[in-house]
Amino acid sequence: MNKYMKKLVMMFVLMIAVFTLVACGEDEPTNSAPIINGTSDLTVEVGGTLDALTGVTAIDVEDGDITANLVVDDSAVDLTTEGDYTLTYSITDSAGETVTASVTVTVTPPAELTDEDRVAQDIEAFRAALAEMEYT
């Protein structure tokens, strides 16, 4: 091979090596899906209240604690009617990846009051009435 041909082959080999090194460079970082923790099925009496966020958190490898961004869809839950309803949590991380988790909300009939409970309610009502009379 003549000198010119050797230089051309060396240049070609060098270009392939450079392209290979560039192609083997760092990959684009992957995004981990956020995680919703602390969800569990809930039970509430008819007419009761529901705090669906108690104990529920959301974390993301890239974004850290994103609990403040949790969205709760409780539109299917009817606290005035006995039954089982679905409540859905969703969270979206900064890369736009959304994760959902669903739980069942069971609405039960109100508990029967014992005589002791009724007496305690009557005493509390009497105290409230006395307090109101003192301030009027």
XYZ file of N, CA, C and O in Angstrom:
544
model
N 0.836 -1.170 0.000
C 0.000 0.000 0.000
C 0.888 1.242 0.000
O 1.887 1.283 0.689
N 0.455 2.210 -0.720
C 1.249 3.427 -0.737
C 0.920 4.284 0.496
O -0.032 4.036 1.208
N 1.712 5.299 0.715
C 1.564 6.167 1.896
C 0.191 6.825 1.933
O -0.424 6.947 2.986
N -0.264 7.263 0.794
C -1.546 7.951 0.726
C -2.679 7.021 1.161
O -3.561 7.397 1.914
N -2.652 5.783 0.714
C -3.668 4.803 1.045
C -3.632 4.470 2.533
O -4.674 4.330 3.165
N -2.439 4.355 3.119
C -2.310 4.074 4.547
C -2.915 5.208 5.370
O -3.608 4.976 6.352
N -2.656 6.450 4.951
C -3.223 7.598 5.668
C -4.743 7.602 5.569
O -5.443 7.895 6.531
N -5.262 7.268 4.410
C -6.713 7.228 4.207
C -7.354 6.156 5.084
O -8.386 6.392 5.724
N -6.748 4.985 5.149
C -7.256 3.902 5.993
C -7.189 4.313 7.464
O -8.122 4.096 8.231
N -6.091 4.930 7.880
C -5.948 5.382 9.279
C -7.005 6.426 9.622
O -7.574 6.413 10.704
N -7.268 7.344 8.694
C -8.301 8.360 8.918
C -9.671 7.695 9.049
O -10.466 8.059 9.907
N -9.933 6.710 8.203
C -11.207 6.001 8.238
C -11.374 5.271 9.576
O -12.420 5.334 10.213
N -10.341 4.562 10.022
C -10.367 3.848 11.302
C -10.552 4.839 12.452
O -11.322 4.593 13.384
N -9.872 5.965 12.406
C -10.001 6.989 13.449
C -11.415 7.542 13.500
O -11.978 7.733 14.569
N -12.030 7.789 12.335
C -13.401 8.297 12.298
C -14.366 7.277 12.891
O -15.268 7.623 13.644
N -14.191 6.008 12.577
C -15.061 4.967 13.138
C -14.907 4.918 14.659
O -15.884 4.813 15.395
N -13.668 5.035 15.134
C -13.419 5.014 16.577
C -14.104 6.198 17.254
O -14.724 6.057 18.312
N -14.023 7.383 16.671
C -14.663 8.576 17.250
C -16.172 8.402 17.276
O -16.834 8.663 18.284
N -16.759 7.955 16.176
C -18.207 7.752 16.138
C -18.645 6.703 17.158
O -19.679 6.838 17.799
N -17.867 5.653 17.316
C -18.190 4.619 18.294
C -18.158 5.176 19.706
O -19.051 4.912 20.510
N -17.146 5.951 20.019
C -17.046 6.544 21.356
C -18.194 7.507 21.626
O -18.755 7.532 22.721
N -18.558 8.298 20.652
C -19.667 9.237 20.820
C -20.969 8.469 21.003
O -21.784 8.788 21.867
N -21.168 7.429 20.218
C -22.398 6.646 20.311
C -22.497 5.898 21.629
O -23.587 5.632 22.118
N -21.363 5.568 22.234
C -21.365 4.839 23.500
C -21.351 5.778 24.696
O -21.209 5.336 25.827
N -21.514 7.062 24.462
C -21.523 8.038 25.552
C -22.693 7.811 26.482
O -23.431 6.839 26.381
N -22.894 8.736 27.369
C -23.962 8.604 28.362
C -25.322 8.554 27.683
O -25.606 9.324 26.781
N -26.161 7.638 28.157
C -27.533 7.576 27.681
C -28.316 8.685 28.352
O -27.935 9.199 29.401
N -29.440 9.013 27.749
C -30.313 9.990 28.390
C -30.801 9.393 29.694
O -31.067 8.196 29.781
N -30.906 10.216 30.735
C -31.364 9.673 32.012
C -32.800 9.153 31.895
O -33.609 9.719 31.173
N -33.075 8.072 32.582
C -34.423 7.526 32.578
C -35.202 8.135 33.731
O -34.637 8.543 34.741
N -36.492 8.200 33.563
C -37.358 8.747 34.589
C -38.004 7.607 35.348
O -38.594 6.716 34.755
N -37.905 7.652 36.672
C -38.589 6.664 37.504
C -39.994 7.160 37.796
O -40.207 8.354 38.004
N -40.926 6.250 37.807
C -42.315 6.613 38.100
C -42.445 7.021 39.567
O -41.783 6.456 40.434
N -43.299 8.000 39.860
C -43.534 8.352 41.260
C -44.235 7.199 41.984
O -44.817 6.314 41.355
N -44.173 7.224 43.311
C -44.766 6.167 44.127
C -45.737 6.795 45.122
O -45.400 7.772 45.799
N -46.935 6.216 45.216
C -47.929 6.648 46.200
C -47.897 5.641 47.339
O -48.069 4.444 47.125
N -47.661 6.128 48.566
C -47.582 5.263 49.756
C -48.725 5.564 50.718
O -49.218 6.687 50.776
N -49.079 4.566 51.514
C -50.017 4.771 52.615
C -51.488 4.684 52.250
O -52.342 5.040 53.054
N -51.787 4.203 51.057
C -53.200 4.068 50.690
C -53.758 2.779 51.267
O -53.065 1.769 51.331
N -54.979 2.837 51.706
C -55.666 1.636 52.180
C -57.167 1.889 52.097
O -57.619 3.038 52.067
N -57.929 0.802 52.067
C -59.376 0.936 52.032
C -59.842 1.676 53.275
O -59.238 1.572 54.348
N -60.933 2.439 53.130
C -61.429 3.294 54.209
C -62.867 2.933 54.544
O -63.624 2.482 53.681
N -63.234 3.159 55.796
C -64.612 2.948 56.241
C -65.073 4.201 56.966
O -64.346 4.744 57.796
N -66.275 4.639 56.649
C -66.853 5.823 57.283
C -68.348 5.599 57.456
O -68.977 4.909 56.648
N -68.900 6.152 58.534
C -70.343 6.018 58.758
C -71.096 7.006 57.881
O -70.568 8.066 57.512
N -72.353 6.663 57.556
C -73.220 7.566 56.805
C -73.240 8.915 57.526
O -73.385 8.985 58.749
N -73.049 9.975 56.765
C -73.038 11.322 57.335
C -71.707 11.727 57.924
O -71.541 12.861 58.375
N -70.741 10.822 57.921
C -69.423 11.122 58.475
C -68.584 11.936 57.503
O -69.039 12.344 56.430
N -67.363 12.185 57.909
C -66.447 12.925 57.046
C -65.288 12.014 56.653
O -64.986 11.042 57.334
N -64.647 12.386 55.580
C -63.570 11.565 55.040
C -62.363 12.449 54.766
O -62.472 13.445 54.062
N -61.224 12.097 55.375
C -59.971 12.780 55.068
C -59.091 11.761 54.362
O -58.346 11.018 54.993
N -59.189 11.745 53.050
C -58.527 10.719 52.241
C -57.015 10.871 52.210
O -56.312 9.939 51.824
N -56.469 12.024 52.606
C -55.029 12.243 52.522
C -54.273 11.886 53.799
O -53.041 11.891 53.797
N -54.990 11.548 54.871
C -54.312 11.198 56.116
C -53.407 9.987 55.905
O -53.856 8.930 55.485
N -52.120 10.179 56.150
C -51.150 9.093 56.038
C -50.698 8.763 54.628
O -49.878 7.872 54.432
N -51.207 9.466 53.630
C -50.843 9.171 52.238
C -49.729 10.130 51.803
O -49.800 11.331 52.045
N -48.695 9.575 51.183
C -47.574 10.379 50.702
C -47.237 9.988 49.270
O -47.627 8.913 48.805
N -46.492 10.862 48.603
C -46.020 10.562 47.250
C -44.560 10.977 47.154
O -44.194 12.073 47.585
N -43.746 10.069 46.619
C -42.328 10.378 46.446
C -41.915 10.028 45.024
O -42.571 9.237 44.346
N -40.824 10.649 44.604
C -40.293 10.404 43.273
C -38.774 10.435 43.366
O -38.216 11.271 44.078
N -38.111 9.513 42.699
C -36.652 9.429 42.760
C -36.020 10.751 42.331
O -35.113 11.259 42.977
N -36.524 11.328 41.257
C -35.934 12.560 40.738
C -36.424 13.808 41.471
O -35.671 14.760 41.657
N -37.689 13.832 41.880
C -38.291 15.049 42.446
C -38.373 15.063 43.971
O -38.695 16.088 44.557
N -38.150 13.922 44.623
C -38.254 13.860 46.081
C -39.702 13.771 46.546
O -40.537 13.127 45.907
N -40.010 14.434 47.662
C -41.353 14.401 48.245
C -42.281 15.287 47.421
O -42.120 16.504 47.376
N -43.265 14.677 46.774
C -44.223 15.424 45.960
C -45.648 15.238 46.474
O -46.623 15.372 45.732
N -45.754 14.968 47.782
C -47.056 14.737 48.407
C -48.009 15.901 48.173
O -49.212 15.699 47.975
N -47.498 17.119 48.178
C -48.349 18.300 48.008
C -49.056 18.303 46.650
O -50.063 19.002 46.487
N -48.561 17.509 45.702
C -49.159 17.474 44.362
C -50.177 16.351 44.181
O -50.702 16.172 43.087
N -50.435 15.574 45.244
C -51.413 14.490 45.141
C -52.795 15.048 44.804
O -53.222 16.052 45.354
N -53.476 14.360 43.908
C -54.843 14.719 43.542
C -55.743 13.561 43.961
O -55.441 12.403 43.679
N -56.837 13.891 44.653
C -57.788 12.866 45.099
C -59.092 13.064 44.344
O -59.676 14.148 44.365
N -59.536 12.007 43.668
C -60.835 12.038 42.992
C -61.812 11.216 43.828
O -61.804 9.990 43.791
N -62.620 11.940 44.609
C -63.623 11.276 45.445
C -65.029 11.564 44.931
O -66.010 11.424 45.653
N -65.122 11.930 43.651
C -66.415 12.310 43.079
C -67.425 11.161 43.073
O -68.633 11.399 43.041
N -66.966 9.921 43.128
C -67.878 8.775 43.121
C -68.324 8.377 44.524
O -69.178 7.512 44.683
N -67.762 9.021 45.556
C -68.068 8.649 46.942
C -69.265 9.453 47.436
O -69.273 10.676 47.387
N -70.293 8.744 47.938
C -71.499 9.378 48.482
C -71.578 9.040 49.969
O -71.946 7.923 50.342
N -71.225 10.010 50.808
C -71.212 9.777 52.259
C -72.606 9.790 52.880
O -72.739 9.593 54.083
N -73.648 9.986 52.068
C -75.011 9.978 52.595
C -75.729 8.657 52.325
O -76.856 8.469 52.764
N -75.071 7.761 51.599
C -75.697 6.496 51.222
C -74.742 5.337 51.484
O -73.584 5.380 51.083
N -75.262 4.303 52.165
C -74.450 3.116 52.425
C -73.991 2.491 51.108
O -74.706 2.519 50.115
N -72.772 1.934 51.125
C -72.283 1.238 49.947
C -70.772 1.292 49.845
O -70.093 1.865 50.701
N -70.253 0.683 48.790
C -68.815 0.680 48.498
C -68.562 1.590 47.308
O -69.256 1.488 46.286
N -67.579 2.457 47.443
C -67.257 3.438 46.410
C -65.754 3.416 46.131
O -64.964 3.046 46.991
N -65.382 3.845 44.935
C -63.969 3.903 44.561
C -63.466 5.330 44.669
O -64.086 6.264 44.163
N -62.331 5.469 45.336
C -61.638 6.741 45.475
C -60.283 6.563 44.788
O -59.629 5.543 44.974
N -59.866 7.536 43.982
C -58.629 7.399 43.206
C -57.655 8.524 43.537
O -58.032 9.696 43.547
N -56.419 8.136 43.814
C -55.324 9.073 44.018
C -54.520 9.129 42.727
O -54.331 8.103 42.071
N -54.002 10.305 42.374
C -53.085 10.383 41.234
C -51.981 11.389 41.534
O -52.180 12.347 42.285
N -50.831 11.131 40.955
C -49.665 12.002 41.130
C -48.913 12.036 39.806
O -48.794 11.016 39.126
N -48.413 13.223 39.455
C -47.633 13.396 38.229
C -46.298 14.016 38.600
O -46.252 15.013 39.332
N -45.212 13.421 38.097
C -43.885 13.971 38.404
C -43.497 15.043 37.389
O -44.243 15.327 36.445
N -42.337 15.647 37.590
C -41.904 16.761 36.738
C -41.654 16.340 35.293
O -41.647 17.177 34.400
N -41.476 15.045 35.054
C -41.286 14.548 33.691
C -42.610 14.220 33.022
O -42.640 13.769 31.878
N -43.712 14.418 33.757
C -45.037 14.179 33.188
C -45.558 12.772 33.352
O -46.612 12.432 32.821
N -44.865 11.931 34.111
C -45.339 10.558 34.318
C -46.363 10.543 35.449
O -46.110 11.035 36.538
N -47.527 9.962 35.162
C -48.627 9.923 36.122
C -48.843 8.503 36.620
O -48.805 7.550 35.845
N -49.069 8.387 37.921
C -49.374 7.115 38.555
C -50.685 7.285 39.317
O -50.934 8.349 39.905
N -51.526 6.255 39.313
C -52.774 6.298 40.074
C -52.848 5.115 41.023
O -52.216 4.083 40.801
N -53.614 5.295 42.082
C -53.904 4.214 43.035
C -55.353 4.369 43.456
O -55.819 5.485 43.704
N -56.069 3.268 43.529
C -57.485 3.309 43.919
C -57.704 2.522 45.193
O -57.046 1.507 45.431
N -58.629 3.014 46.010
C -59.027 2.326 47.235
C -60.546 2.266 47.265
O -61.225 3.016 46.563
N -61.057 1.381 48.106
C -62.496 1.282 48.301
C -62.889 2.029 49.563
O -62.263 1.853 50.616
N -63.909 2.867 49.446
C -64.481 3.549 50.603
C -65.808 2.866 50.896
O -66.700 2.841 50.043
N -65.917 2.294 52.092
C -67.148 1.634 52.503
C -67.899 2.572 53.440
O -67.375 2.958 54.484
N -69.122 2.930 53.036
C -69.971 3.790 53.861
C -70.953 2.867 54.588
O -71.715 2.132 53.958
N -70.880 2.893 55.915
C -71.674 1.981 56.756
C -72.790 2.745 57.455
O -72.727 3.969 57.596
N -73.804 2.015 57.927
C -74.861 2.694 58.680
C -74.286 3.242 59.986
O -73.290 2.725 60.501
N -74.918 4.294 60.515
C -74.421 4.839 61.780
C -74.522 3.798 62.894
O -75.427 2.965 62.907
N -73.571 3.848 63.799
C -73.570 2.902 64.914
C -74.748 3.206 65.840
O -75.163 4.354 65.997
N -75.260 2.140 66.439
C -76.341 2.299 67.414
C -75.781 2.977 68.660
O -74.702 2.616 69.146
N -76.495 3.958 69.153
C -76.074 4.624 70.385
C -76.506 3.809 71.598
O -77.630 3.311 71.653
N -75.599 3.690 72.543
C -75.956 3.042 73.807
C -76.621 4.082 74.699
O -76.572 5.284 74.434
N -77.253 3.617 75.777
C -77.862 4.549 76.731
C -76.798 5.495 77.291
O -77.047 6.681 77.487
N -75.615 4.962 77.511
C -74.513 5.775 78.026
C -74.139 6.886 77.039
O -73.892 8.029 77.432
N -74.126 6.550 75.739
C -73.827 7.551 74.716
C -74.897 8.641 74.683
O -74.589 9.830 74.551
N -76.157 8.238 74.800
C -77.259 9.213 74.780
C -77.166 10.158 75.982
O -77.387 11.354 75.856
N -76.841 9.612 77.158
C -76.692 10.451 78.356
C -75.546 11.449 78.156
O -75.674 12.638 78.463
N -74.434 10.966 77.590
C -73.296 11.850 77.348
C -73.669 12.957 76.361
O -73.287 14.125 76.550
N -74.435 12.638 75.337
C -74.880 13.656 74.383
C -75.802 14.669 75.061
O -75.700 15.864 74.817
N -76.727 14.171 75.917
C -77.640 15.076 76.614
C -76.883 16.021 77.541
O -77.192 17.211 77.618
N -75.889 15.491 78.240
C -75.088 16.335 79.148
C -74.344 17.399 78.349
O -74.301 18.567 78.731
N -73.765 17.014 77.222
C -73.032 17.972 76.377
C -73.977 19.046 75.848
O -73.634 20.229 75.816
N -75.180 18.664 75.444
C -76.161 19.635 74.948
C -76.585 20.585 76.066
O -76.740 21.791 75.846
N -76.753 20.058 77.275
C -77.134 20.883 78.422
C -76.029 21.894 78.735
O -76.293 23.072 78.974
N -74.782 21.440 78.734
C -73.644 22.344 78.982
C -73.577 23.444 77.928
O -73.308 24.603 78.239
N -73.781 23.087 76.674
C -73.753 24.080 75.600
C -74.860 25.103 75.780
O -74.650 26.300 75.579
N -76.053 24.648 76.195
C -77.165 25.559 76.418
C -76.864 26.510 77.584
O -77.145 27.702 77.520
N -76.268 25.981 78.664
C -75.904 26.828 79.803
C -74.861 27.871 79.395
O -74.956 29.040 79.780
N -73.882 27.445 78.636
C -72.826 28.357 78.203
C -73.409 29.466 77.333
O -73.026 30.622 77.446
N -74.362 29.109 76.492
C -74.980 30.110 75.618
C -75.794 31.098 76.443
O -75.790 32.294 76.166
N -76.484 30.628 77.487
C -77.296 31.513 78.340
C -76.402 32.482 79.119
O -76.793 33.613 79.349
N -75.221 32.077 79.493
C -74.308 32.931 80.229
C -73.804 34.091 79.365
O -73.534 35.171 79.874
N -73.676 33.884 78.070
C -73.137 34.895 77.176
C -74.205 35.720 76.487
O -73.881 36.593 75.704
N -75.456 35.449 76.765
C -76.507 36.253 76.114
C -77.207 37.138 77.093
O -77.046 37.150 78.246
